[in-house]
Structure formats: structure tokens, C-alpha cells
Short mmCIF file of C-alpha atoms in Angstrom, two decimals:
data_model
loop_
_atom_site.label_atom_id
_atom_site.label_comp_id
_atom_site.label_asym_id
_atom_site.label_seq_id
_atom_site.Cartn_x
_atom_site.Cartn_y
_atom_site.Cartn_z
CA MET A 746 102.52 57.68 73.13
CA SER A 747 101.86 55.73 76.32
CA GLY A 748 104.76 53.44 75.41
CA LEU A 749 107.00 56.48 74.97
CA ARG A 750 105.90 57.82 78.34
CA SER A 751 106.52 54.43 79.91
CA GLY A 752 109.96 54.29 78.30
CA CYS A 753 110.77 57.76 79.58
CA ARG A 754 109.69 56.78 83.07
CA CYS A 755 111.87 53.66 82.91
CA PHE A 756 114.75 55.67 81.54
CA LEU A 757 114.44 58.27 84.29
CA ALA A 758 114.11 55.58 86.94
CA GLY A 759 117.25 53.96 85.57
CA CYS A 760 119.10 57.27 85.78
CA LEU A 761 117.90 57.74 89.34
CA LEU A 762 119.02 54.26 90.34
CA ALA A 763 122.35 54.82 88.66
CA SER A 764 122.87 58.01 90.63
CA VAL A 765 121.92 56.37 93.91
CA SER A 766 123.72 53.06 93.47
CA PRO A 767 127.22 54.39 94.24
CA LEU A 768 125.87 55.54 97.61
CA LEU A 769 124.44 52.10 98.28
CA ALA A 770 127.42 50.15 96.99
CA GLU A 771 129.52 48.38 99.60
CA THR A 772 133.01 49.88 99.84
CA ALA A 773 136.20 47.85 99.89
CA MET A 774 136.72 48.78 103.55
CA GLU A 775 133.23 47.62 104.45
CA ARG A 776 133.91 44.28 102.80
CA LEU A 777 137.31 44.03 104.46
CA GLN A 778 136.01 44.77 107.96
CA LYS A 779 132.71 42.90 107.75
CA ASP A 780 133.67 40.28 110.37
CA ALA A 781 136.36 42.28 112.16
CA PRO A 782 136.18 43.20 115.87
CA ASN A 783 134.38 46.40 116.80
CA ASN A 784 134.45 48.29 120.10
CA TRP A 785 131.46 50.58 119.57
CA SER A 786 129.42 50.86 122.79
CA LYS A 787 132.05 48.95 124.79
CA TRP A 788 132.52 51.99 127.03
CA GLY A 789 129.05 53.44 126.58
CA GLU A 790 127.11 55.03 123.76
CA ASP A 791 128.72 58.45 124.17
CA ASP A 792 132.34 57.35 124.65
CA GLN A 793 134.83 59.62 122.87
CA VAL A 794 138.26 58.29 123.90
CA GLY A 795 137.99 54.66 122.83
CA ALA A 796 140.85 52.37 123.77
CA LEU A 797 142.40 55.04 126.00
CA ASN A 798 139.84 53.74 128.51
CA TYR A 799 142.26 50.85 128.97
CA LEU A 800 144.73 53.31 130.52
CA ALA A 801 143.29 53.38 134.03
CA ASP A 802 145.12 53.95 137.34
CA GLU A 803 146.73 50.52 137.20
CA SER A 804 148.27 51.30 133.82
CA VAL A 805 149.88 54.44 135.21
CA LEU A 806 151.43 52.47 138.06
CA THR A 807 152.63 49.81 135.61
CA GLY A 808 154.28 52.53 133.57
CA LEU A 809 156.03 53.92 136.63
CA LYS A 810 157.55 50.48 137.28
CA ALA A 811 159.26 50.72 133.88
CA VAL A 812 161.32 53.69 135.11
CA SER A 813 164.73 52.71 136.50
CA LYS A 814 167.22 55.38 135.39
CA GLY A 815 165.22 58.58 135.15
CA ARG A 816 166.44 59.25 131.62
CA VAL A 817 164.09 61.53 129.65
CA PHE A 818 163.54 61.66 125.89
CA THR A 819 161.20 64.10 124.15
CA LEU A 820 159.82 62.63 120.96
CA GLN A 821 158.46 65.54 118.90
CA ILE A 822 160.17 66.50 115.65
CA PRO A 823 161.48 70.07 115.33
CA MET A 824 158.92 72.62 114.17
CA THR A 825 160.74 74.69 111.55
CA SER A 826 159.01 77.46 109.65
CA GLY A 827 158.27 76.41 106.08
CA SER A 828 159.90 73.01 106.36
CA GLY A 829 158.86 69.63 107.70
CA PRO A 830 157.50 66.24 106.70
CA VAL A 831 153.75 66.50 106.17
CA PHE A 832 151.10 64.34 104.58
CA PRO A 833 150.28 65.36 100.98
CA GLY A 834 147.73 68.17 100.91
CA ARG A 835 149.05 69.80 104.08
CA ILE A 836 151.74 72.46 104.31
CA PRO A 837 154.49 72.80 106.92
CA THR A 838 154.18 75.20 109.83
CA GLN A 839 154.53 78.88 108.98
CA HIS A 840 156.11 80.92 111.78
CA PHE A 841 155.95 84.72 111.92
CA MET A 842 157.45 87.30 114.28
CA ALA A 843 154.88 89.88 115.34
CA SER A 844 157.39 91.78 117.43
CA ASP A 845 161.18 91.60 117.78
CA ALA A 846 164.21 93.90 118.00
CA SER A 847 163.49 95.30 114.55
CA VAL A 848 160.32 97.12 115.66
CA TYR A 849 162.31 98.99 118.30
CA ALA A 850 165.14 99.75 115.91
CA ALA A 851 162.66 101.11 113.37
CA GLY A 852 160.94 103.27 115.96
CA LYS A 853 157.67 101.32 115.56
CA ALA A 854 157.49 100.45 119.25
CA ASP A 855 158.83 101.81 122.52
CA PRO A 856 160.20 99.81 125.43
CA LEU A 857 157.78 99.21 128.27
CA PRO A 858 157.99 101.51 131.27
CA GLY A 859 161.21 100.56 132.99
CA GLY A 860 162.92 99.61 129.74
CA ILE A 861 161.75 96.05 129.03
CA LYS A 862 161.46 95.04 125.39
CA TYR A 863 159.89 91.78 124.21
CA SER A 864 159.29 89.58 121.19
CA ASP A 865 156.00 88.04 120.13
CA ASP A 866 155.13 85.57 117.42
CA ALA A 867 152.37 83.66 115.69
CA ALA A 868 152.09 80.49 113.65
CA PHE A 869 149.85 79.05 110.98
CA LEU A 870 149.91 75.29 111.10
CA TYR A 871 148.00 72.21 110.17
CA LEU A 872 147.21 70.60 113.50
CA GLN A 873 148.62 67.37 112.09
CA GLY A 874 151.60 69.10 110.47
CA THR A 875 154.05 68.03 113.17
CA THR A 876 154.19 65.23 115.74
CA HIS A 877 150.52 64.83 116.58
CA VAL A 878 147.67 62.72 117.90
CA ASP A 879 144.66 61.93 115.70
CA SER A 880 141.16 62.23 117.09
CA LEU A 881 139.10 59.06 116.88
CA ALA A 882 136.81 60.72 114.32
CA HIS A 883 139.71 61.75 112.08
CA ALA A 884 139.26 58.94 109.55
CA TRP A 885 136.33 56.68 108.75
CA TYR A 886 134.62 54.69 106.02
CA GLY A 887 130.96 54.48 105.13
CA GLU A 888 128.88 57.17 106.83
CA GLN A 889 129.81 56.54 110.46
CA VAL A 890 132.78 57.62 112.55
CA TYR A 891 133.99 55.94 115.75
CA GLY A 892 131.15 54.92 118.02
CA GLY A 893 128.63 54.66 115.20
CA LYS A 894 127.96 58.40 115.12
CA SER A 895 127.08 60.04 111.81
CA ASP A 896 129.97 61.45 109.79
CA GLN A 897 127.96 64.68 109.73
CA THR A 898 129.32 65.26 113.24
CA THR A 899 132.62 66.22 111.56
CA VAL A 900 131.12 69.20 109.69
CA HIS A 901 132.63 72.57 110.72
CA GLY A 902 134.45 70.91 113.61
CA HIS A 903 134.02 67.59 115.34
CA ALA A 904 130.97 67.45 117.58
CA HIS A 905 131.89 63.89 118.60
CA ALA A 906 135.26 62.36 119.49
CA ASP A 907 137.32 65.48 118.86
CA VAL A 908 140.98 65.57 119.84
CA ALA A 909 140.25 67.71 122.91
CA GLN A 910 138.68 64.62 124.48
CA LEU A 911 142.02 62.82 124.21
CA GLY A 912 143.79 65.87 125.60
CA LYS A 913 141.50 65.86 128.63
CA LYS A 914 142.04 62.14 129.21
CA GLY A 915 145.81 62.22 128.80
CA ILE A 916 148.02 59.30 127.77
CA VAL A 917 150.10 57.74 130.55
CA GLY A 918 151.24 54.13 130.72
CA ARG A 919 153.87 51.53 129.94
CA ALA A 920 155.12 51.79 126.38
CA VAL A 921 157.24 49.40 124.38
CA LEU A 922 159.58 50.53 121.62
CA LEU A 923 159.64 48.06 118.73
CA ASP A 924 162.69 49.05 116.71
CA VAL A 925 161.80 47.14 113.56
CA GLY A 926 164.22 49.25 111.53
CA ARG A 927 167.21 48.18 113.61
CA HIS A 928 166.04 44.59 113.94
CA GLN A 929 165.77 44.12 110.19
CA ASN A 930 168.78 46.24 109.23
CA GLN A 931 171.77 45.86 111.52
CA SER A 932 173.89 48.48 109.75
CA ALA A 933 173.66 52.23 110.25
CA PRO A 934 171.35 54.09 109.96
CA PHE A 935 169.30 51.06 111.04
CA ARG A 936 166.19 51.72 108.99
CA LEU A 937 163.71 49.98 106.74
CA PRO A 938 163.84 50.54 102.98
CA PRO A 939 160.95 52.32 101.26
CA ASN A 940 157.76 50.34 100.61
CA THR A 941 158.47 47.86 103.41
CA CYS A 942 155.37 46.25 104.88
CA VAL A 943 155.58 45.63 108.62
CA ASP A 944 153.30 42.79 109.72
CA LEU A 945 152.39 41.14 113.00
CA LYS A 946 155.17 38.60 112.64
CA ASP A 947 157.70 41.42 112.29
CA LEU A 948 156.44 43.05 115.49
CA LYS A 949 156.62 39.82 117.45
CA GLU A 950 160.06 38.91 116.12
CA THR A 951 161.36 42.37 116.97
CA ALA A 952 160.06 42.12 120.53
CA GLU A 953 161.63 38.68 120.89
CA ALA A 954 164.99 39.89 119.56
CA GLN A 955 164.88 42.85 121.96
CA LYS A 956 163.93 40.54 124.85
CA VAL A 957 160.99 42.73 125.76
CA LYS A 958 157.53 41.42 126.52
CA ILE A 959 154.45 43.12 125.12
CA ASN A 960 151.78 43.03 127.80
CA LYS A 961 148.10 43.73 127.55
CA ARG A 962 147.30 47.45 127.48
CA ASP A 963 150.84 48.46 126.52
CA ILE A 964 151.31 51.42 124.20
CA LEU A 965 153.13 50.37 121.03
CA VAL A 966 155.83 52.70 119.66
CA ILE A 967 157.12 51.48 116.30
CA ARG A 968 160.36 52.71 114.79
CA THR A 969 160.94 52.31 111.05
CA GLY A 970 163.79 54.85 110.94
CA SER A 971 162.30 56.42 107.84
CA ILE A 972 161.44 59.96 108.94
CA ALA A 973 165.08 61.01 109.33
CA ARG A 974 165.49 60.80 105.55
CA PHE A 975 163.56 64.05 105.25
CA TRP A 976 166.42 66.04 106.81
CA GLU A 977 169.34 64.26 105.15
CA GLU A 978 171.11 65.89 102.21
CA GLU A 979 172.21 62.52 100.86
CA PRO A 980 169.78 59.91 102.20
CA ASP A 981 170.18 56.25 101.34
CA ALA A 982 166.75 56.53 99.70
CA LYS A 983 164.58 59.57 99.00
CA TRP A 984 161.89 60.35 101.56
CA GLU A 985 158.41 60.25 100.06
CA ALA A 986 155.11 60.05 101.88
CA TYR A 987 153.60 57.34 99.69
CA THR A 988 156.62 55.04 99.88
CA GLU A 989 157.32 55.24 103.60
CA PRO A 990 157.54 51.85 105.33
CA GLY A 991 154.83 51.06 107.86
CA LEU A 992 152.29 48.59 109.14
CA CYS A 993 150.30 46.65 106.58
CA TYR A 994 146.74 45.49 107.05
CA SER A 995 145.91 41.93 108.02
CA LYS A 996 142.99 40.48 109.91
CA GLU A 997 145.50 38.80 112.24
CA LEU A 998 147.07 42.15 113.14
CA VAL A 999 143.72 43.82 113.76
CA SER A 1000 142.52 40.92 115.93
CA TRP A 1001 145.78 40.85 117.90
CA VAL A 1002 145.62 44.59 118.65
CA ASP A 1003 142.04 44.08 119.85
CA GLU A 1004 142.88 41.02 121.96
CA MET A 1005 145.89 42.76 123.51
CA GLU A 1006 143.74 45.79 124.32
CA ILE A 1007 146.33 48.13 122.84
CA PRO A 1008 145.27 51.71 123.67
CA MET A 1009 147.55 53.59 121.28
CA ILE A 1010 150.01 53.00 118.46
CA ALA A 1011 152.67 55.58 117.62
CA SER A 1012 155.33 55.59 114.92
CA ASP A 1013 158.01 57.66 113.22
CA ASN A 1014 156.18 57.92 109.91
CA LEU A 1015 153.24 59.91 108.56
CA ALA A 1016 150.50 57.34 108.86
CA ILE A 1017 151.52 54.50 111.21
CA GLU A 1018 150.84 52.25 108.26
CA LYS A 1019 152.15 52.06 104.72
CA VAL A 1020 150.02 54.69 103.00
CA SER A 1021 149.17 52.73 99.85
CA GLN A 1022 148.53 49.00 100.15
CA GLN A 1023 147.42 46.21 97.85
CA ILE A 1024 144.74 44.08 99.51
CA ASP A 1025 142.90 41.33 97.62
CA GLY A 1026 143.99 42.89 94.33
CA GLU A 1027 142.72 46.38 95.23
CA THR A 1028 144.69 49.52 96.02
CA MET A 1029 143.66 50.88 99.39
CA ILE A 1030 144.86 54.02 101.15
CA ILE A 1031 145.37 53.91 104.96
CA PRO A 1032 143.02 50.97 105.62
CA LEU A 1033 144.31 50.51 109.18
CA HIS A 1034 143.00 53.97 110.03
CA GLY A 1035 139.55 52.53 109.45
CA ALA A 1036 140.22 49.29 111.31
CA PHE A 1037 142.06 50.75 114.31
CA MET A 1038 140.59 54.20 114.73
CA ARG A 1039 137.04 53.96 113.44
CA ASP A 1040 136.24 50.39 114.55
CA LEU A 1041 138.42 49.69 117.61
CA GLY A 1042 138.90 53.19 118.97
CA VAL A 1043 142.69 52.74 119.03
CA VAL A 1044 144.43 56.13 119.15
CA LEU A 1045 147.06 56.77 116.46
CA SER A 1046 149.93 59.21 116.88
CA GLU A 1047 152.38 59.96 114.08
CA ILE A 1048 155.63 61.64 113.03
CA TRP A 1049 157.54 60.82 116.23
CA TRP A 1050 161.31 61.29 116.56
CA LEU A 1051 162.58 57.95 117.83
CA ASP A 1052 166.23 57.75 116.77
CA ASP A 1053 167.69 59.01 120.07
CA LEU A 1054 165.47 56.80 122.20
CA ALA A 1055 166.24 53.82 119.95
CA ALA A 1056 170.00 54.39 120.13
CA ASP A 1057 169.85 54.52 123.92
CA SER A 1058 167.73 51.36 124.07
CA ALA A 1059 170.17 49.56 121.78
CA LYS A 1060 172.94 50.37 124.28
CA ASP A 1061 171.22 49.36 127.50
CA GLY A 1062 168.81 46.74 126.14
CA LYS A 1063 165.83 48.40 127.82
CA TYR A 1064 162.91 48.89 125.45
CA ASP A 1065 160.05 49.61 127.85
CA PHE A 1066 159.43 52.98 129.50
CA LEU A 1067 156.87 55.29 130.99
CA LEU A 1068 155.15 57.34 128.30
CA VAL A 1069 153.45 60.63 129.15
CA ALA A 1070 151.63 62.56 126.42
CA ALA A 1071 148.60 64.77 125.91
CA PRO A 1072 147.58 66.46 122.66
CA LEU A 1073 146.58 70.11 122.80
CA LYS A 1074 142.92 70.52 123.75
CA MET A 1075 141.74 71.79 120.37
CA GLU A 1076 137.97 71.68 120.72
CA GLY A 1077 136.36 70.37 117.56
CA GLY A 1078 139.78 69.39 116.24
CA THR A 1079 140.57 66.35 114.13
CA GLY A 1080 144.10 66.24 115.53
CA ALA A 1081 146.56 68.26 117.59
CA PRO A 1082 150.32 68.62 118.14
CA VAL A 1083 151.98 66.71 120.96
CA ASN A 1084 155.47 66.46 122.44
CA PRO A 1085 155.51 62.96 123.98
CA VAL A 1086 157.91 62.26 126.86
CA ALA A 1087 159.54 58.88 127.37
CA ILE A 1088 161.05 58.20 130.79
CA LYS A 1089 163.30 55.14 131.15
#
């Protein structure tokens, strides 16, 4: 009987260990980033804007020096009700009219005193369902978000490193457009094919071909050309979130971004990086979100419209510009829409 009890205890202990072991097991991301650079505490224990701290007064003045023509490009995609490229699991913006000419025609409303009529509207949207900026606590691995804070700070709204902090800080500085799509494909529409991995060598070769220098604390804006496929009736290749071209993880890339003190990376795809990547024989989804956002505090901004800016830069050979952007101050938000402005 005592042996049976002992066996039961061992069996139950084994079950308990089996249930706990997945929580204790080291994840692929933890293995991958074990010796990678980390900026936690670099700007203080309670920092919430990460690498945007690099964008100080001097960076603003450097950005202003990149302006020579006064040409302005807005870089947000159109927000169309019920339609738009979104990451799987999200839905496009839904736009509704609360008041328009029909309410007056139907006798449901009267003009204001003096005769003025007006329209009013509302929208339901995923805050990352259009051109947007991610908060630094948007993606993580293990049980800690950027800065080493518990991932429990994300519950029912971000108590740490929400997107409103980035909106308060603002994003102003010299930006460099790296038109990798045009560099690697010289024929229209100058874009990368699906599943293309963009690595550090590609970025450097593109900058060299464009004769533009990437300086420390520059904002990187990467064009793949892919997002336009979403709106084309007969694209050269079907647009799909999981096959979009984008950055691919490497320790060299992560270290370079850290050494160059890059404050933000933006791109014309859904995730900055290639969504699904094979690393050391394992399939990993958005690993650079963990490396850049969670560990380095680098701000990521996605779904930019870059084709017009890229076409203009191809004509005049000028690939640096002043970038001004600020996400909406959604308190507790994991991301927020933005309409970035490039001034050449």
C-alpha cells in the first residue's frame, strides 16, 4: 500500500512537472537573443520611448538640413471602409455615416437655426489597421516587455510603454529612403518578389547605389514595393500577408541597428520583416519584433505608402529628407494610426 501511495505521489509529481515545464522551457527567441544587445535601463528604469530618445534637438536640426526643395509627401495609405491590407486576425476600417443629407431628406433632422446642415460619421478600426506606429510593448517574448516590465502590464490596456508615449514624444529627424525594391528590380513596378528576404547587405548595397549615406540616428524607411499589389486588379504576384518581402533576422543586422543608434524603422509592408522566417531550422514568426522592439526599444512603423516618394527620389537622386510623424495619443494603446510627412 505504501508503495502504491509512493507511486501515486511520484506520478502526480511527474504530472505537475510536466505541466510546469513548458513555462520553464527556453523559447526559440530566448535562445536566439541570448547574447544580443539590449537597451533596457539605458534611458532609465521607467523609460517608455526607447530609441526615440536618440531623436534630440540636434536630430531635428539635422533633419531640417535635408530639406532643399520644400516638396511634401504624405505617406499614409488610404483608409477605405471595408477594404485595406491588414495583418491576419484584424479587419479593415469600418466607416459609418451618422448624419448626412439623407436624414434631412427623410425628415429625421432639421437644419440648424439659420439653415446650416451637416454630416457626421464614426469609424470602427483596429488601431494597427492602417499606416500605424507600434508601441514598444506591442510584441515581446518570455514574460517581459520592453524595459524588463512584466507582460501583465499589457492586460486591459498598456500600463507601460503604450503608444501615447510615442505620440507625446513625436518623431522628427533625418530619414533615409532605402528603395530596395527598385535597386533589385530595375523594371516597373520596381518591387521585390514575394518571400524575398532583405538582409543587412541588401540595405548597404541599396544605400551605396543611391549614393546616400546612412548616419547614426537616422530613421530608416525601407521600400519593398509590395503593398501596392493589394490594390491592383492584375498584380504581377498576389498580395498575401505571409509572403510579403521584408527584413530577415540576423545577429549582424540587429547589432548594426544597435551600433547605428537607429531610432525607428518604417516600411511599406505589414510587419517590417518577412512574417515567417526559417532560423536554425525552426519556423519563427516576426522575430525582429522581439529583437528590435522588445530588446532595443527601436520603434517600428508599418504599412507606409512609399511609391510616390520613391519615384520622386529616383528622378532627383535625393533619398534623404526630414520626417515628421506622431501617432495618435491612444492611452493604453498597443499601436495607433499615423500619417507621416516627408519633406525633401
